[in-house]
Coordinates of C-alpha atoms in Angstrom, one line a residue:
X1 CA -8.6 -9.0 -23.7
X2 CA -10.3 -12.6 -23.1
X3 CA -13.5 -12.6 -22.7
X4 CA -13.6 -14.5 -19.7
X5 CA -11.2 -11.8 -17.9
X6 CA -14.2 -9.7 -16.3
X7 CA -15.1 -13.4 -14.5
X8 CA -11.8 -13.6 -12.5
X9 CA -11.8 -9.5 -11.7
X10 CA -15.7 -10.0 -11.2
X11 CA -15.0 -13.2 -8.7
X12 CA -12.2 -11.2 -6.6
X13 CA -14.8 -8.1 -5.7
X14 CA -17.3 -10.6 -5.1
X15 CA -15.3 -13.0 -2.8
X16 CA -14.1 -9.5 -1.2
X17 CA -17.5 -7.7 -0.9
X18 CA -18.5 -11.4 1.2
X19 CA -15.9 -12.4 3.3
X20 CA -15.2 -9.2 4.5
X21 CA -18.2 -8.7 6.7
X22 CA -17.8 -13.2 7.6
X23 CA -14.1 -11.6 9.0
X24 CA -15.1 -9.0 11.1
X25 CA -17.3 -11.4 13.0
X26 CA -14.6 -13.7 13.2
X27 CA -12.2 -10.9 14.9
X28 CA -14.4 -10.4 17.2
X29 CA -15.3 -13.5 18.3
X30 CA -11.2 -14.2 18.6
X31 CA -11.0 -10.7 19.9
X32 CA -8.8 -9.4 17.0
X33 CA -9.9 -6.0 17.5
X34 CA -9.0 -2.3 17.7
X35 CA -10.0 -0.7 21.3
X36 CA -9.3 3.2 21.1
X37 CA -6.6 3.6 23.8
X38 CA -4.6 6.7 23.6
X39 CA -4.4 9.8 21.4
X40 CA -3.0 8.3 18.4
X41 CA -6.9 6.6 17.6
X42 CA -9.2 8.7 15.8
X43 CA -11.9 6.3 15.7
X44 CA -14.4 6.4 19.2
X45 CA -15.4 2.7 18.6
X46 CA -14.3 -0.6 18.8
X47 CA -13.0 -2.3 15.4
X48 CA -12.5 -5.7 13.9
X49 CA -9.4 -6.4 12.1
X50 CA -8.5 -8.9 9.9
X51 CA -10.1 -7.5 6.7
X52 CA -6.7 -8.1 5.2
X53 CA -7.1 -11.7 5.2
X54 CA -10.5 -10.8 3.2
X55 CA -8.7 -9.0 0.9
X56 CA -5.8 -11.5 0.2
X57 CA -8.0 -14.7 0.0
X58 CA -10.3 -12.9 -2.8
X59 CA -7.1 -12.0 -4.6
X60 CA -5.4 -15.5 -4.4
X61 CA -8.1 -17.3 -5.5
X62 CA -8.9 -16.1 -9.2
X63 CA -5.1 -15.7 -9.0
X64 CA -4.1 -19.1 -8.5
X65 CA -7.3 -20.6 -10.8
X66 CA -6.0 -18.5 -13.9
X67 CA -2.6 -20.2 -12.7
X68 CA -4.0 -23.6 -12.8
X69 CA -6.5 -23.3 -15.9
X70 CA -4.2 -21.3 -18.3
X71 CA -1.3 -19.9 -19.1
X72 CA -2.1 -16.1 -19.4
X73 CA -0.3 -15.1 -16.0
X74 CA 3.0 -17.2 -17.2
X75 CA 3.1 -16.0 -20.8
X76 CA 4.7 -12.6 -20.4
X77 CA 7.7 -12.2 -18.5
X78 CA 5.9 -13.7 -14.8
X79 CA 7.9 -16.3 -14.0
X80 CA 5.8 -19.3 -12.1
X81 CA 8.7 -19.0 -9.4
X82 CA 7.8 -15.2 -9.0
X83 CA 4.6 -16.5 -7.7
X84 CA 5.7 -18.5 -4.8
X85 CA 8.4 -15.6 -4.0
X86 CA 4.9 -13.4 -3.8
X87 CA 2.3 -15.9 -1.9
X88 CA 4.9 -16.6 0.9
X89 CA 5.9 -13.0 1.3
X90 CA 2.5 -12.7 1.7
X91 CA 1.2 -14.9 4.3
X92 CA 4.4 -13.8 6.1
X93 CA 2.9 -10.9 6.3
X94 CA -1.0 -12.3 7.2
X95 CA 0.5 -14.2 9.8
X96 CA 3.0 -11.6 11.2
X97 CA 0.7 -9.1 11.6
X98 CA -2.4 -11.5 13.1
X99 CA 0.2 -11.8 15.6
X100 CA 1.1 -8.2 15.9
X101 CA -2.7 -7.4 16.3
X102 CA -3.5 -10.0 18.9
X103 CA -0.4 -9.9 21.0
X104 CA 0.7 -6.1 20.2
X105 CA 4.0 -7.2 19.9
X106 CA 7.4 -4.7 20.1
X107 CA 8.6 -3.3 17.2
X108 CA 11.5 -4.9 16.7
X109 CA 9.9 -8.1 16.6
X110 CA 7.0 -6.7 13.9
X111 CA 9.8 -5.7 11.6
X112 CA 11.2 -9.2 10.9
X113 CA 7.9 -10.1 9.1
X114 CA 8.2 -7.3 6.3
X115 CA 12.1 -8.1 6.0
X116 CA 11.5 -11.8 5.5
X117 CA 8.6 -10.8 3.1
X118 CA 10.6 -8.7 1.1
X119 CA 13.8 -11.3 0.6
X120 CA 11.6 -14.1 0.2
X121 CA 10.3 -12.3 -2.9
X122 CA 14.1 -10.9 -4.1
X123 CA 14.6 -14.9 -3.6
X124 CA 12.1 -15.9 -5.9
X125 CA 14.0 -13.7 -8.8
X126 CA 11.4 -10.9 -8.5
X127 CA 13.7 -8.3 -9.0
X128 CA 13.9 -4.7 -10.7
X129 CA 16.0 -5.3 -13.8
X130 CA 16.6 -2.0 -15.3
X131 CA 15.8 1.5 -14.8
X132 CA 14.9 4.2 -17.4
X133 CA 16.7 7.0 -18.0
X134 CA 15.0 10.1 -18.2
X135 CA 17.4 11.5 -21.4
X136 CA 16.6 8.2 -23.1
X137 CA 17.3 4.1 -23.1
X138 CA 17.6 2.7 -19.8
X139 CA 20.1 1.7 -16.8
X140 CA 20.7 -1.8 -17.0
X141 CA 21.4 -3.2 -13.4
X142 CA 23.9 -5.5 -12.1
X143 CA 22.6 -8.1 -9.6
X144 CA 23.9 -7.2 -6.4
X145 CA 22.6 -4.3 -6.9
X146 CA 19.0 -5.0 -8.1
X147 CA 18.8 -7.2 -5.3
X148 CA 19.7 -4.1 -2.7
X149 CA 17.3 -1.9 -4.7
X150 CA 14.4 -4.0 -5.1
X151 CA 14.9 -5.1 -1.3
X152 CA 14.9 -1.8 -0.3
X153 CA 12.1 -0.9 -2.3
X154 CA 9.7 -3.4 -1.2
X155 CA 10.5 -2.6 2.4
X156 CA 9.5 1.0 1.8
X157 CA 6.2 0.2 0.0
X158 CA 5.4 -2.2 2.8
X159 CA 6.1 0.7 5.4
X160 CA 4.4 3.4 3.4
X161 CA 0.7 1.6 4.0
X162 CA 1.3 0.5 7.0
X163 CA 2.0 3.7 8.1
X164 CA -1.0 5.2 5.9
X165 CA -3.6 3.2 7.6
X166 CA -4.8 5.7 10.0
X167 CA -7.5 7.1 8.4
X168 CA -10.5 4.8 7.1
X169 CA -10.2 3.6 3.6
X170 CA -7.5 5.4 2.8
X171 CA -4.6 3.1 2.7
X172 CA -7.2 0.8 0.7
X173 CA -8.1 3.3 -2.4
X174 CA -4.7 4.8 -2.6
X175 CA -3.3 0.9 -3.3
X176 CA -6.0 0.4 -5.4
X177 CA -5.5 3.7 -7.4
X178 CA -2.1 2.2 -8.3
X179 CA -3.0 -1.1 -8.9
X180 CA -5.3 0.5 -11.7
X181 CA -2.9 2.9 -12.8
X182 CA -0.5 -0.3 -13.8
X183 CA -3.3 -2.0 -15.2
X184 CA -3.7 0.7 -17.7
X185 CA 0.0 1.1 -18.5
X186 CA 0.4 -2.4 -18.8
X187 CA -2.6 -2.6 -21.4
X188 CA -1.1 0.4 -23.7
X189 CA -0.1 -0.2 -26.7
X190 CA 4.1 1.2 -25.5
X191 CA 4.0 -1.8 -23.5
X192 CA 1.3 -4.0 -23.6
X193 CA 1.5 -6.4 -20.6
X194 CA -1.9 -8.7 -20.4
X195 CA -0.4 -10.7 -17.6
X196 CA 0.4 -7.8 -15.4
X197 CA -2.7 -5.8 -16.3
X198 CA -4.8 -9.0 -15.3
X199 CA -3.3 -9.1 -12.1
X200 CA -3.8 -5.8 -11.2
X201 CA -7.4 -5.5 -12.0
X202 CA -7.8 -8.7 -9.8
X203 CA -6.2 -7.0 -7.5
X204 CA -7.7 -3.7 -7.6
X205 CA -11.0 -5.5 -7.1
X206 CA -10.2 -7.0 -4.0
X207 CA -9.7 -4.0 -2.9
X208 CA -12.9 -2.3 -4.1
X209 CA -14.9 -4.9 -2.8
X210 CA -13.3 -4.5 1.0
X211 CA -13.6 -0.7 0.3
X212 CA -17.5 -1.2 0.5
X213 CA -16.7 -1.9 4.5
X214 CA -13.8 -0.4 5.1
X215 CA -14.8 3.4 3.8
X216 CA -15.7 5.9 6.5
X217 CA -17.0 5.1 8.9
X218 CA -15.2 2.1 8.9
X219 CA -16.7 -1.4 10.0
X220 CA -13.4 -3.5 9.7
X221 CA -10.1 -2.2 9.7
X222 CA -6.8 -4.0 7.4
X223 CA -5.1 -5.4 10.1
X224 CA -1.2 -4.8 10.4
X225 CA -0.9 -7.8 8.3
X226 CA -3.6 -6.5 5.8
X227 CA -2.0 -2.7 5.8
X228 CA 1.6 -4.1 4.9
X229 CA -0.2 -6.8 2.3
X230 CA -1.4 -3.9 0.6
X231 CA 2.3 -1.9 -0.4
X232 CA 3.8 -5.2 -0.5
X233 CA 1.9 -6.6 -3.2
X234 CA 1.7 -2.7 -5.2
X235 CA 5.7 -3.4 -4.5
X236 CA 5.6 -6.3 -6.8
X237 CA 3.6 -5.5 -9.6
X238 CA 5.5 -2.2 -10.1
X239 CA 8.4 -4.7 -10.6
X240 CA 6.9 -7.2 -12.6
X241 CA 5.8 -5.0 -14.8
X242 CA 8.8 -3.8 -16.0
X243 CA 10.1 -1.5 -12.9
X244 CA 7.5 0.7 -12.8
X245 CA 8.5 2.6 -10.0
X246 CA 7.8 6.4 -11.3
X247 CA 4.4 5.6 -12.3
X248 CA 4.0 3.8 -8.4
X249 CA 5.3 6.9 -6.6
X250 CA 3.3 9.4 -8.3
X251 CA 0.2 7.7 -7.3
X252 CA 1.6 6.9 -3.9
X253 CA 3.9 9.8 -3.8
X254 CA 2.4 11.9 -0.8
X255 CA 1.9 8.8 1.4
X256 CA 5.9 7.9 0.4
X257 CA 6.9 11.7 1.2
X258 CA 4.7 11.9 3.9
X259 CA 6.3 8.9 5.7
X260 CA 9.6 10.4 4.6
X261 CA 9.0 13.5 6.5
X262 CA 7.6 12.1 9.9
X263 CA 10.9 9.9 9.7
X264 CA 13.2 13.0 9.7
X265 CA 11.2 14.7 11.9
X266 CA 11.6 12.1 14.7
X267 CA 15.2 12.0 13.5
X268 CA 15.9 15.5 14.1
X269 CA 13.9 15.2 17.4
X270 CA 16.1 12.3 18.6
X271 CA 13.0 10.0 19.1
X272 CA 12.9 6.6 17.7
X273 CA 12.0 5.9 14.2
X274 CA 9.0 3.4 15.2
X275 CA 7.7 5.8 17.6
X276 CA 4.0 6.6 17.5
X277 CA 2.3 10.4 16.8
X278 CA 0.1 12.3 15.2
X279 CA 1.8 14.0 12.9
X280 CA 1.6 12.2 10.0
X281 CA -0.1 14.5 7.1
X282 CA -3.9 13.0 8.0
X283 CA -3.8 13.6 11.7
X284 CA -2.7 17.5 10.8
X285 CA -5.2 18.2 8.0
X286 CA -7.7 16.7 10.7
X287 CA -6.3 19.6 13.4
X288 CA -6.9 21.5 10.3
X289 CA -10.7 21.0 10.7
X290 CA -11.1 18.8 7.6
X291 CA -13.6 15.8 7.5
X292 CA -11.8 12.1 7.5
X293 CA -14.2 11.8 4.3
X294 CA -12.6 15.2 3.0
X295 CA -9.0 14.1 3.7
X296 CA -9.9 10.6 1.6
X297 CA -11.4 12.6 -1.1
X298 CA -8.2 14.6 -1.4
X299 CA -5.8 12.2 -0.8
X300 CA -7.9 10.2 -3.6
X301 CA -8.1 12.6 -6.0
X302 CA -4.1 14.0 -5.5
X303 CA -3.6 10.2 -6.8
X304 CA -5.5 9.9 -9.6
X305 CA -4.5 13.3 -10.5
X306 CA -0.9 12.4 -10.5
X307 CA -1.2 8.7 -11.4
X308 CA -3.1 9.4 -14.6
X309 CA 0.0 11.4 -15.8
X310 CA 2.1 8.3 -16.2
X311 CA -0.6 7.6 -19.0
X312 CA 0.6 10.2 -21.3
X313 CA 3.5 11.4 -19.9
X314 CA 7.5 10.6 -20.8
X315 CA 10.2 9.5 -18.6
X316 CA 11.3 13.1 -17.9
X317 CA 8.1 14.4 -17.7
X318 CA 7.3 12.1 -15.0
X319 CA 10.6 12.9 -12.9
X320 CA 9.1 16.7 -12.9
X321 CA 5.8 15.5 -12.0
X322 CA 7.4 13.8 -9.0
X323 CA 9.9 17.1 -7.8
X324 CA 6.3 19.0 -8.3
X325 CA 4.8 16.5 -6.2
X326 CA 8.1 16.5 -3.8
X327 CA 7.5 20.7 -3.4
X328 CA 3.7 20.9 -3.0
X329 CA 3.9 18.2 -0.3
X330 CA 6.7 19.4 1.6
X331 CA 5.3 23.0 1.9
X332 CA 2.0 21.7 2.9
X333 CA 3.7 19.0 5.5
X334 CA 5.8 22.3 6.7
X335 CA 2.5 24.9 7.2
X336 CA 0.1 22.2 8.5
X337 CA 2.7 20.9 11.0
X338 CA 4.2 24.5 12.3
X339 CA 0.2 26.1 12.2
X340 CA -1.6 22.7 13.5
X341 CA 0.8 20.6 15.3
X342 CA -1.6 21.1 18.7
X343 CA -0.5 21.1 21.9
X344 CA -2.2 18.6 23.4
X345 CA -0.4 16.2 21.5
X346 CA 2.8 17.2 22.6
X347 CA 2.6 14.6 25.0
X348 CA 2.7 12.1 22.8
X349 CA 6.0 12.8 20.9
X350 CA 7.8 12.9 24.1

C-alpha cells in the first residue's frame, strides 16, 4: 500500500466532513429542501438536501488527482474509459435528481436519469464479464448478455438506496459498509486489487465524512440524486472489481430483499410499482416501537455481519449465506407487516 494512500482517503472525508454543512445552507437558500407533507415523512422538521453533491465532489476529487498524478487507478484492469462511463452516469444522476428535488417531478420522468446512468456506464465497457460458479471455475459471459445483466444490475442497485433513504443515515452506512467490504476483498491476497481497494476506501470516506451530518437526527438529507449516487457507484465497483456481486448483496442483501418484497406486495395489490408507503422494512420495525437509531444499528450491524463473511467464505458458502439471509428477512418482512402494518396507514396504499 503507498504510503501516500491514507492522503487521498484522508482528503475525501475531509472535503466531505466540510462541504456538507457549506450544502445544506446552499439548499436552503435555493430552497432544495424536504418539508414533511404526508404520512410517508418520519422526520417533524424541515431538511436540506443536496448532501449528495457533498459526497460526490469529495469523492471525485482525490479520484480524478490520483488519475492525473499516477497511474495506480489504471494499472489493474480500470480502464481510463470506465471512468468517463462512471463520472457521466454520475452527474446524470446529481442533476436528475436536483431536479426531482426542486420540481418533484412524476415518476416516469425521474426514471430516465437512472436508465441513462446505467447505459452510459454499460457504454463505457464497464461490464460484468464472468460469474463464478459455486461448484468451481466460473461462467464466462457472452456480450449481449453481460450487457443485459450488468444493465439490470446497476438499475437495481440504484433503486435499492433510493428506496432505502427513509431513515437517517441509513442508506449512507449501508453503501459505505460495502464499499469497505470490497476494499478488503480487493486487498487479499486471492485477489489483490490495489486499484479497486483504493477507490473504495475513497469512497467509503466520503461517505463517513457526510455520515457525521447525516446520522440521526439528521441535518442534511442525500438528495434523490445523492440516494441513487450512492447504489450506483456500489454498482460499479462490485463490477470493476471482478463481478463481485455475492459479496455486494450480502452486505446490501436486506435493503435488495426488502425492496423486492414491497414491489410484490404492490404487485399483488394491483397498485403501481412507484407508488409511495410505509411499508418498507424501516417504517414497520418503527410501528414496531424501535428507535430510528435502533433500526440503524441493526440494519448496520445485519451488514457487517453478513458482509464480513465474504472475507473467509467460498463461493458456495456465500450462496447459503444469501438463501439464509433470503429466509430470515422474508419471515421478518412477513410478521412485522401482518402484526404492524397499522391502520392508519391504510390510507396511504390506497
Amino acid at each position: 500500500m503507498p504510503v501516500w494512500w491514507p492522503f487521498a482517503v484522508g482528503g475525501a472525508f475531509l472535503l466531505s466532513s466540510l462541504l456538507t454543512p457549506l450544502f445544506a445552507r446552499l439548499a436552503k437558500h435555493w430552497g432544495i429542501v424536504d418539508v414533511p407533507k404526508g404520512d410517508r415523512k418520519i422526520h417533524d422538521r424541515i431538511v436540506p438536501f443536496l448532501g449528495g453533491v457533498s459526497v460526490f465532489i469529495a469523492f471525485a476529487v482525490p479520484t480524478i488527482l490520483v488519475l492525473l498524478k499516477t497511474h495506480h487507478l489504471t494499472a489493474g484492469e480500470i480502464d481510463p474509459k470506465h471512468f468517463v462511463g462512471f463520472f457521466i452516469g454520475a452527474l446524470v444522476l446529481l442533476i436528475g435528481g436536483l431536479l426531482d428535488d426542486k420540481f418533484d417531478l412524476p415518476p416516469r420522468l425521474s426514471i430516465l436519469f437512472p436508465l441513462l446512468a446505467a447505459l452510459s456506464a454499460v457504454a463505457f465497457g464497464i461490464g460484468v464479464e464472468k460469474i463464478t460458479n459455486p461448484l468451481g471455475g466460473a461462467f464466462v459471459l457472452t456480450s449481449s448478455i453481460s450487457i443485459m445483466i450488468t444493465f439490470l444490475w446497476l438499475l437495481g442497485m440504484t433503486y435499492t438506496t433510493k428506496l432505502l433513504d427513509g431513515l437517517d443515515g441509513l442508506a449512507t452506512g449501508i453503501t459505505m459498509i460495502g464499499a469497505i467490504m470490497i476494499a478488503l476483498l480487493a486487498l487479499s491476497e486471492k485477489f489483490f486489487q490495489p486499484d479497486v481497494a483504493l477507490l473504495a476506501f475513497v469512497f467509503a470516506a466520503a461517505l463517513l465524512g457526510f455520515l457525521l451530518w447525516n446520522g440521526y437526527p439528521a441535518t442534511i438529507f442525500l438528495g434523490e440524486g445523492g440516494s441513487t449516487f450512492l447504489g450506483f457507484t456500489l454498482g460499479v465497483l462490485a463490477v470493476i472489481a471482478g463481478s463481485k456481486l455475492a459479496t455486494t448483496l450480502l452486505v446490501v442483501g436486506v435493503p435488495v430483499l426488502d425492496v423486492a418484497f414491497v414491489i410484490f406486495r404492490r404487485w399483488r395489490q394491483g397498485r403501481s410499482m412507484t407508488s409511495g408507503d410505509r411499508t418498507h422494512l424501516h417504517h414497520l420495525l418503527l410501528a414496531a416501537g424501535l428507535s430510528q437509531r435502533a433500526i440503524l444499528i441493526l440494519y448496520l450491524s445485519i451488514a457487517t455481519i453478513f458482509g464480513a463473511t465474504t472475507l473467509i467464505f467460498e463461493s458456495w458458502q456465500k450462496l447459503l449465506a444469501l438463501g439464509i439471509l433470503v429466509v430470515l428477512s422474508g419471515i421478518a418482512v412477513s410478521v412485522l407487516y401482518k402484526r404492524y402494518h397499522l391502520v392508519k396507514y391504510e390510507h396511504v396504499l390506497k
